[in-house]
Short mmCIF file of C-alpha atoms in Angstrom, two decimals:
data_model
loop_
_atom_site.label_atom_id
_atom_site.label_comp_id
_atom_site.label_asym_id
_atom_site.label_seq_id
_atom_site.Cartn_x
_atom_site.Cartn_y
_atom_site.Cartn_z
CA UNK A 1 28.09 31.42 3.38
CA UNK A 2 24.86 30.48 2.78
CA UNK A 3 23.23 28.61 5.46
CA UNK A 4 22.76 24.84 5.53
CA UNK A 5 18.79 25.22 4.95
CA UNK A 6 19.84 27.09 1.50
CA UNK A 7 22.29 24.33 0.34
CA UNK A 8 20.12 21.41 0.67
CA UNK A 9 16.66 20.42 1.41
CA UNK A 10 15.81 20.66 4.87
CA UNK A 11 14.85 17.96 7.14
CA UNK A 12 11.33 18.23 8.88
CA UNK A 13 11.42 19.74 11.86
CA UNK A 14 11.53 17.04 14.82
CA UNK A 15 10.47 18.47 18.17
CA UNK A 16 9.01 15.19 19.68
CA UNK A 17 5.58 15.59 18.62
CA UNK A 18 3.68 13.68 15.65
CA UNK A 19 4.56 15.36 12.22
CA UNK A 20 1.49 16.05 10.46
CA UNK A 21 0.70 14.97 6.99
CA UNK A 22 0.70 17.99 4.58
CA UNK A 23 -1.77 19.29 1.77
CA UNK A 24 0.73 18.45 -0.66
CA UNK A 25 1.36 14.76 0.44
CA UNK A 26 -2.81 14.46 0.32
CA UNK A 27 -2.73 15.99 -3.24
CA UNK A 28 0.13 13.61 -4.47
CA UNK A 29 -2.21 10.54 -3.04
CA UNK A 30 -4.82 11.72 -5.47
CA UNK A 31 -2.88 10.02 -8.28
CA UNK A 32 -2.97 6.81 -6.52
CA UNK A 33 -6.75 7.02 -6.39
CA UNK A 34 -6.45 6.73 -10.21
CA UNK A 35 -3.88 4.01 -10.09
CA UNK A 36 -5.79 1.64 -7.50
CA UNK A 37 -9.01 2.28 -10.13
CA UNK A 38 -6.70 1.26 -13.08
CA UNK A 39 -5.44 -2.08 -11.30
CA UNK A 40 -8.81 -3.39 -10.10
CA UNK A 41 -10.31 -2.76 -13.88
CA UNK A 42 -7.02 -4.17 -14.88
CA UNK A 43 -7.76 -7.45 -12.86
CA UNK A 44 -11.29 -7.48 -13.53
CA UNK A 45 -10.89 -7.98 -17.37
CA UNK A 46 -8.05 -10.37 -17.41
CA UNK A 47 -9.05 -13.05 -14.80
CA UNK A 48 -6.41 -15.97 -16.11
CA UNK A 49 -3.09 -16.85 -14.37
CA UNK A 50 -1.60 -14.49 -16.67
CA UNK A 51 -3.56 -11.63 -16.30
CA UNK A 52 -3.36 -12.24 -12.41
CA UNK A 53 0.45 -12.34 -12.56
CA UNK A 54 0.61 -9.27 -14.89
CA UNK A 55 -1.65 -7.46 -12.22
CA UNK A 56 0.49 -8.24 -9.08
CA UNK A 57 3.82 -7.10 -11.22
CA UNK A 58 2.26 -3.68 -11.83
CA UNK A 59 0.49 -3.29 -8.25
CA UNK A 60 4.17 -3.95 -6.79
CA UNK A 61 5.47 -1.14 -8.95
CA UNK A 62 2.73 1.18 -8.13
CA UNK A 63 3.35 0.64 -4.68
CA UNK A 64 7.03 1.02 -4.91
CA UNK A 65 6.81 4.43 -6.47
CA UNK A 66 4.27 5.44 -3.33
CA UNK A 67 6.55 4.03 -0.94
CA UNK A 68 9.79 5.43 -2.12
CA UNK A 69 8.15 8.88 -2.38
CA UNK A 70 6.74 8.26 1.19
CA UNK A 71 10.28 8.14 2.73
CA UNK A 72 11.26 11.38 0.69
CA UNK A 73 8.33 13.27 2.67
CA UNK A 74 8.80 11.80 6.08
CA UNK A 75 12.69 12.78 5.95
CA UNK A 76 12.34 16.01 4.15
CA UNK A 77 9.93 18.97 4.32
CA UNK A 78 7.36 19.00 1.88
CA UNK A 79 6.32 22.72 2.25
CA UNK A 80 9.51 23.95 1.35
CA UNK A 81 9.80 24.89 -2.44
CA UNK A 82 12.40 22.33 -3.52
CA UNK A 83 10.83 19.13 -1.99
CA UNK A 84 6.98 20.70 -3.21
CA UNK A 85 8.54 20.82 -6.90
CA UNK A 86 9.91 17.35 -6.66
CA UNK A 87 6.67 16.30 -5.49
CA UNK A 88 4.73 17.77 -8.22
CA UNK A 89 7.07 16.35 -10.71
CA UNK A 90 6.83 13.11 -9.60
CA UNK A 91 3.14 13.48 -9.46
CA UNK A 92 2.93 14.07 -13.17
CA UNK A 93 5.37 11.02 -13.61
CA UNK A 94 3.04 8.86 -11.60
CA UNK A 95 0.15 10.17 -13.61
CA UNK A 96 1.68 8.93 -16.99
CA UNK A 97 2.52 5.47 -15.05
CA UNK A 98 -1.22 5.24 -13.78
CA UNK A 99 -2.81 6.01 -17.36
CA UNK A 100 -0.60 3.41 -19.19
CA UNK A 101 -1.43 0.76 -16.72
CA UNK A 102 -4.11 -1.08 -18.88
CA UNK A 103 -1.68 -1.33 -21.69
CA UNK A 104 1.55 -1.67 -19.52
CA UNK A 105 1.82 -5.36 -21.05
CA UNK A 106 0.82 -4.20 -24.76
CA UNK A 107 1.37 -0.99 -26.51
CA UNK A 108 2.08 1.33 -23.74
CA UNK A 109 4.86 -0.67 -22.32
CA UNK A 110 7.50 1.98 -22.78
CA UNK A 111 5.49 4.66 -21.59
CA UNK A 112 4.54 2.76 -18.30
CA UNK A 113 8.45 1.54 -17.62
CA UNK A 114 9.64 4.81 -19.00
CA UNK A 115 7.44 6.90 -16.64
CA UNK A 116 8.02 4.56 -13.72
CA UNK A 117 11.71 4.49 -13.85
CA UNK A 118 12.10 8.18 -14.46
CA UNK A 119 10.15 8.55 -11.24
CA UNK A 120 12.40 6.40 -9.15
CA UNK A 121 15.37 7.30 -10.89
CA UNK A 122 14.84 11.04 -10.78
CA UNK A 123 13.45 11.71 -7.09
CA UNK A 124 16.48 9.87 -5.82
CA UNK A 125 19.02 11.42 -8.03
CA UNK A 126 17.63 14.92 -7.05
CA UNK A 127 18.11 14.41 -3.41
CA UNK A 128 21.38 13.06 -3.85
CA UNK A 129 22.54 16.11 -5.71
CA UNK A 130 21.14 18.18 -3.43
CA UNK A 131 22.59 16.66 -0.42
CA UNK A 132 26.22 17.53 0.96
CA UNK A 133 28.74 14.31 0.95
CA UNK A 134 28.71 14.36 4.72
CA UNK A 135 24.90 14.38 4.99
CA UNK A 136 23.81 11.67 7.31
CA UNK A 137 21.32 10.56 4.54
CA UNK A 138 23.66 10.81 1.58
CA UNK A 139 25.40 7.92 1.84
CA UNK A 140 22.13 5.87 1.85
CA UNK A 141 20.31 7.65 -0.93
CA UNK A 142 23.87 7.01 -3.15
CA UNK A 143 23.10 3.38 -2.62
CA UNK A 144 19.35 3.69 -3.19
CA UNK A 145 20.19 5.45 -6.38
CA UNK A 146 22.50 2.58 -7.51
CA UNK A 147 19.92 -0.17 -7.00
CA UNK A 148 17.09 1.77 -8.71
CA UNK A 149 19.35 2.25 -11.58
CA UNK A 150 19.94 -1.41 -11.90
CA UNK A 151 16.29 -1.82 -11.72
CA UNK A 152 15.74 0.54 -14.43
CA UNK A 153 17.76 -1.51 -16.76
CA UNK A 154 15.31 -4.34 -16.25
CA UNK A 155 12.29 -1.79 -16.47
CA UNK A 156 13.35 -0.60 -19.86
CA UNK A 157 14.94 -4.05 -21.08
CA UNK A 158 11.44 -5.64 -20.19
CA UNK A 159 9.32 -2.60 -21.94
CA UNK A 160 11.48 -3.58 -24.85
CA UNK A 161 11.45 -7.14 -24.96
CA UNK A 162 9.14 -9.14 -27.56
CA UNK A 163 6.44 -11.17 -25.89
CA UNK A 164 4.44 -10.82 -22.68
CA UNK A 165 6.62 -13.57 -20.71
CA UNK A 166 9.85 -12.40 -21.47
CA UNK A 167 8.48 -8.95 -20.17
CA UNK A 168 6.77 -10.26 -17.20
CA UNK A 169 10.34 -11.82 -16.17
CA UNK A 170 12.18 -8.72 -16.81
CA UNK A 171 10.17 -6.63 -14.84
CA UNK A 172 9.69 -9.29 -12.12
CA UNK A 173 13.75 -8.92 -11.41
CA UNK A 174 13.42 -5.04 -11.51
CA UNK A 175 10.38 -5.51 -8.67
CA UNK A 176 12.82 -7.84 -6.68
CA UNK A 177 15.69 -5.51 -7.03
CA UNK A 178 13.59 -2.51 -5.56
CA UNK A 179 11.86 -4.72 -2.66
CA UNK A 180 14.88 -6.72 -1.85
CA UNK A 181 17.77 -3.89 -1.74
CA UNK A 182 16.11 -2.17 1.31
CA UNK A 183 16.30 -5.81 3.29
CA UNK A 184 20.08 -5.61 2.84
CA UNK A 185 20.39 -2.03 3.14
CA UNK A 186 20.96 -1.41 -0.52
CA UNK A 187 24.28 -2.84 -0.04
CA UNK A 188 26.80 -2.12 -2.97
CA UNK A 189 30.30 -3.38 -3.88
CA UNK A 190 32.53 -0.25 -2.45
CA UNK A 191 29.54 1.54 -1.15
CA UNK A 192 28.90 -0.18 1.94
CA UNK A 193 25.09 -1.03 3.25
CA UNK A 194 23.09 1.28 5.34
CA UNK A 195 21.40 0.46 8.73
CA UNK A 196 17.82 0.74 9.77
CA UNK A 197 18.88 2.26 12.75
CA UNK A 198 20.52 5.21 10.74
CA UNK A 199 16.97 5.83 9.18
CA UNK A 200 15.81 8.46 11.52
CA UNK A 201 12.26 8.24 10.61
CA UNK A 202 9.39 9.93 11.91
CA UNK A 203 7.16 7.04 13.11
CA UNK A 204 3.88 8.80 13.62
CA UNK A 205 4.08 10.24 10.15
CA UNK A 206 4.74 7.12 8.39
CA UNK A 207 2.25 4.99 10.27
CA UNK A 208 -0.20 7.80 9.18
CA UNK A 209 0.61 8.02 5.52
CA UNK A 210 -0.07 4.38 5.27
CA UNK A 211 -3.11 4.47 6.80
CA UNK A 212 -4.45 7.20 4.39
CA UNK A 213 -3.45 4.59 1.42
CA UNK A 214 -5.72 2.30 3.05
CA UNK A 215 -8.15 4.93 2.94
CA UNK A 216 -7.55 5.79 -0.56
CA UNK A 217 -7.64 1.68 -1.37
CA UNK A 218 -11.27 1.64 0.72
CA UNK A 219 -12.60 4.48 -0.90
CA UNK A 220 -11.91 3.30 -4.48
CA UNK A 221 -13.91 -0.05 -3.20
CA UNK A 222 -17.05 2.27 -2.55
CA UNK A 223 -16.57 4.55 -5.65
CA UNK A 224 -16.54 1.20 -7.95
CA UNK A 225 -19.54 -0.12 -5.92
CA UNK A 226 -21.42 3.45 -6.20
CA UNK A 227 -20.49 3.63 -10.21
CA UNK A 228 -22.09 0.17 -10.60
CA UNK A 229 -25.07 1.17 -8.64
CA UNK A 230 -25.47 4.35 -10.65
CA UNK A 231 -25.07 2.76 -14.09
CA UNK A 232 -27.81 0.22 -13.02
CA UNK A 233 -31.11 0.94 -14.70
CA UNK A 234 -33.32 -0.96 -12.36
CA UNK A 235 -32.57 -1.13 -8.62
CA UNK A 236 -33.83 -4.63 -8.37
CA UNK A 237 -33.79 -6.75 -4.59
CA UNK A 238 -30.93 -8.60 -6.03
CA UNK A 239 -28.95 -5.10 -6.78
CA UNK A 240 -29.72 -3.40 -3.53
CA UNK A 241 -28.55 -6.73 -1.72
CA UNK A 242 -25.35 -6.79 -3.58
CA UNK A 243 -24.90 -3.04 -2.55
CA UNK A 244 -25.58 -4.15 0.82
CA UNK A 245 -23.24 -6.88 0.69
CA UNK A 246 -20.51 -5.01 -0.94
CA UNK A 247 -21.04 -2.01 1.27
CA UNK A 248 -20.79 -4.26 4.60
CA UNK A 249 -17.92 -5.74 3.38
CA UNK A 250 -15.77 -2.90 2.95
CA UNK A 251 -16.99 -1.70 6.20
CA UNK A 252 -15.67 -4.91 7.70
CA UNK A 253 -12.29 -4.30 6.13
CA UNK A 254 -11.96 -0.69 7.63
CA UNK A 255 -13.07 -1.86 11.09
CA UNK A 256 -10.51 -4.45 10.97
CA UNK A 257 -8.02 -1.93 10.34
CA UNK A 258 -8.93 1.18 12.00
CA UNK A 259 -11.23 -0.17 14.53
CA UNK A 260 -9.03 -2.55 16.20
CA UNK A 261 -5.08 -1.47 15.35
CA UNK A 262 -4.26 1.81 13.84
CA UNK A 263 -3.72 3.57 16.79
CA UNK A 264 -1.73 0.97 18.63
CA UNK A 265 0.24 0.81 15.31
CA UNK A 266 1.48 4.66 15.41
CA UNK A 267 2.59 3.70 19.16
CA UNK A 268 4.31 0.47 17.96
CA UNK A 269 6.18 2.59 15.72
CA UNK A 270 7.31 5.63 17.70
CA UNK A 271 8.28 3.27 20.82
CA UNK A 272 10.26 0.95 18.79
CA UNK A 273 14.20 1.14 19.29
CA UNK A 274 14.78 0.63 15.81
CA UNK A 275 12.16 2.58 14.14
CA UNK A 276 13.37 2.26 10.26
CA UNK A 277 13.00 -1.80 10.53
CA UNK A 278 9.64 -1.36 11.97
CA UNK A 279 8.65 1.30 9.46
CA UNK A 280 9.98 -1.03 6.41
CA UNK A 281 7.85 -3.85 7.90
CA UNK A 282 4.88 -1.44 7.80
CA UNK A 283 5.27 -0.52 3.98
CA UNK A 284 5.76 -4.39 3.00
CA UNK A 285 2.61 -5.44 4.95
CA UNK A 286 0.81 -2.68 3.71
CA UNK A 287 1.32 -4.05 0.05
CA UNK A 288 -0.21 -7.19 1.01
CA UNK A 289 -3.11 -5.34 2.81
CA UNK A 290 -3.87 -2.98 -0.33
CA UNK A 291 -3.32 -5.87 -2.72
CA UNK A 292 -6.32 -7.90 -0.80
CA UNK A 293 -8.57 -4.75 -0.78
CA UNK A 294 -7.88 -4.43 -4.96
CA UNK A 295 -8.72 -8.04 -5.26
CA UNK A 296 -12.08 -7.67 -3.16
CA UNK A 297 -13.24 -4.86 -5.16
CA UNK A 298 -12.66 -7.04 -8.22
CA UNK A 299 -15.29 -9.58 -6.37
CA UNK A 300 -17.67 -6.35 -5.38
CA UNK A 301 -17.46 -5.64 -9.30
CA UNK A 302 -18.72 -9.27 -10.06
CA UNK A 303 -21.19 -9.73 -7.34
CA UNK A 304 -23.01 -6.16 -8.15
CA UNK A 305 -23.03 -6.86 -12.34
CA UNK A 306 -24.11 -10.52 -12.49
CA UNK A 307 -25.70 -11.19 -8.84
CA UNK A 308 -27.76 -14.03 -10.15
CA UNK A 309 -24.95 -16.07 -12.03
CA UNK A 310 -23.21 -19.23 -10.80
CA UNK A 311 -19.52 -19.20 -10.20
CA UNK A 312 -16.77 -20.28 -12.18
CA UNK A 313 -12.97 -21.34 -10.70
CA UNK A 314 -11.65 -17.71 -11.54
CA UNK A 315 -14.83 -16.07 -9.65
CA UNK A 316 -14.67 -18.34 -6.85
CA UNK A 317 -10.97 -17.79 -6.35
CA UNK A 318 -11.24 -13.90 -6.72
CA UNK A 319 -14.10 -13.58 -4.15
CA UNK A 320 -12.28 -15.56 -1.64
CA UNK A 321 -8.56 -14.59 -2.37
CA UNK A 322 -9.66 -10.82 -1.65
CA UNK A 323 -10.61 -11.13 1.98
CA UNK A 324 -7.95 -13.93 2.62
CA UNK A 325 -4.99 -11.94 1.35
CA UNK A 326 -6.46 -9.19 3.31
CA UNK A 327 -6.67 -11.13 6.52
CA UNK A 328 -3.03 -12.31 5.85
CA UNK A 329 -1.79 -8.97 5.81
CA UNK A 330 -3.88 -7.92 8.93
CA UNK A 331 -2.61 -10.76 10.73
CA UNK A 332 1.09 -10.01 9.99
CA UNK A 333 0.37 -6.39 10.78
CA UNK A 334 -1.10 -7.32 13.98
CA UNK A 335 1.79 -9.98 14.78
CA UNK A 336 4.39 -6.37 14.14
CA UNK A 337 2.06 -4.35 16.40
CA UNK A 338 1.36 -6.87 19.01
CA UNK A 339 3.67 -9.54 18.86
CA UNK A 340 1.36 -12.39 18.04
CA UNK A 341 -0.97 -13.37 15.39
CA UNK A 342 -4.66 -13.12 16.36
CA UNK A 343 -6.39 -16.54 16.30
CA UNK A 344 -9.49 -14.53 15.01
CA UNK A 345 -7.54 -14.39 11.72
CA UNK A 346 -6.64 -17.64 11.27
CA UNK A 347 -10.18 -18.89 12.13
CA UNK A 348 -11.24 -16.34 9.30
CA UNK A 349 -8.80 -17.66 6.75
CA UNK A 350 -10.08 -21.31 7.48
CA UNK A 351 -13.29 -20.13 7.12
CA UNK A 352 -12.78 -18.84 3.73
CA UNK A 353 -11.11 -21.93 2.42
CA UNK A 354 -14.35 -23.70 3.17
CA UNK A 355 -16.10 -21.74 1.08
CA UNK A 356 -14.21 -22.46 -1.94
CA UNK A 357 -16.31 -25.38 -2.62
CA UNK A 358 -19.47 -24.09 -1.70
CA UNK A 359 -18.61 -21.06 -4.00
CA UNK A 360 -19.55 -23.80 -7.13
CA UNK A 361 -22.86 -24.28 -5.89
CA UNK A 362 -23.71 -20.64 -5.02
CA UNK A 363 -24.18 -17.49 -6.79
CA UNK A 364 -22.04 -14.48 -6.91
CA UNK A 365 -24.70 -12.51 -4.82
CA UNK A 366 -24.61 -15.30 -2.17
CA UNK A 367 -21.01 -15.50 -2.26
CA UNK A 368 -20.66 -12.17 -1.63
CA UNK A 369 -22.57 -12.34 1.24
CA UNK A 370 -20.70 -15.21 2.93
CA UNK A 371 -17.13 -13.65 2.49
CA UNK A 372 -18.71 -10.40 3.96
CA UNK A 373 -19.83 -12.46 7.11
CA UNK A 374 -16.79 -13.92 7.53
CA UNK A 375 -14.98 -10.74 7.48
CA UNK A 376 -17.65 -9.24 9.83
CA UNK A 377 -17.31 -12.08 12.39
CA UNK A 378 -13.46 -11.68 12.30
CA UNK A 379 -13.96 -8.01 13.34
CA UNK A 380 -16.47 -8.62 15.81
CA UNK A 381 -14.37 -11.24 17.38
CA UNK A 382 -11.13 -8.94 17.41
CA UNK A 383 -13.19 -6.24 18.88
CA UNK A 384 -14.42 -8.54 21.72
CA UNK A 385 -10.55 -9.58 22.19
CA UNK A 386 -9.21 -6.21 22.57
CA UNK A 387 -12.13 -4.94 24.94
CA UNK A 388 -11.35 -7.80 27.45
CA UNK A 389 -7.26 -7.36 26.89
CA UNK A 390 -8.10 -3.52 27.59
CA UNK A 391 -10.77 -4.22 30.41
CA UNK A 392 -7.51 -6.06 32.34
CA UNK A 393 -5.08 -3.34 31.92
CA UNK A 394 -4.95 -1.25 35.38
CA UNK A 395 -6.32 2.26 35.20
CA UNK A 396 -4.24 5.24 35.36
CA UNK A 397 -4.11 6.38 39.13
CA UNK A 398 -6.66 9.28 39.82
CA UNK A 399 -4.58 12.94 39.87
CA UNK A 400 -5.12 14.68 43.31
#
């Protein structure tokens, strides 16, 4: 009789230590550098209410594809041939999906929806076929496959629908199926429901995967700034000032995440009595965080391209919304980690709202500096708060 390791995908080896992120997973993330770039360009060229709604739906799909793959590589070892092959096949479908994003609501709707649905259903069906019926994760994956198949119907129906509105409605239903079903344990009639306590995830690995995606998104923001600078013929004072404003704004977002909470977040998920639930929270929260980074990248492009222009309503909202969405995601993130929403983030959100009427009288460059100042101030406030908090904690006893 063949051993279990040859009959189904081997689980990651759990020895109580933090499972490392593998090179296969890092390679997979490269596709998402491209996807994030595509999304920011999509929003930049469609700064209307319709464009925002379409970009939001596309972003949620992009994030879902990454999220469900992340859970697979958390449970199963991506360095084994079968899981590595699955990951590479998913990469190819993700590449097709990302390439079709600019025309997802146009001529490439079926390519987008087909690639995405094949990625979600195919990955899950493969795991279902590989797992014995009695495996601890088998029932969960069967329920998951059921919901992803339901969502796939709406993805394909939306791609074949006439008109952007109907397509958006059908795709939004598909997104809700995939986002909402985990909240109810993928419950299906006759199949029962899953429980987060049964999701025996490796918390440190999941936290690190989310952190790496934030790096991907922030890196794309810096890449966009660099491309704009490289394409600029003359580096005037306004251009250099725009570079500094966008760079410091990106640095402030990095600090708010990695400088004030990321290590504590890893400990929070690993110490939790229900790491599956905390892991699910992390995925939902990071969808908000990275959305804020993408919108901020669009604002940075506007600042770099037209520093002396005055703002219209769309430009004002983009420059304020990006940092505001990011602060919202960061506030919820820290609520999960520390149990309280930081006052610094609430104050930052209020300051950004105050900037909305100011934006109509300012240039893009001035507005870029103002939003950067708000993010930097929040980062400084958070740093000082954590320093005081840690100073009050008792020091560990000295070893004798």
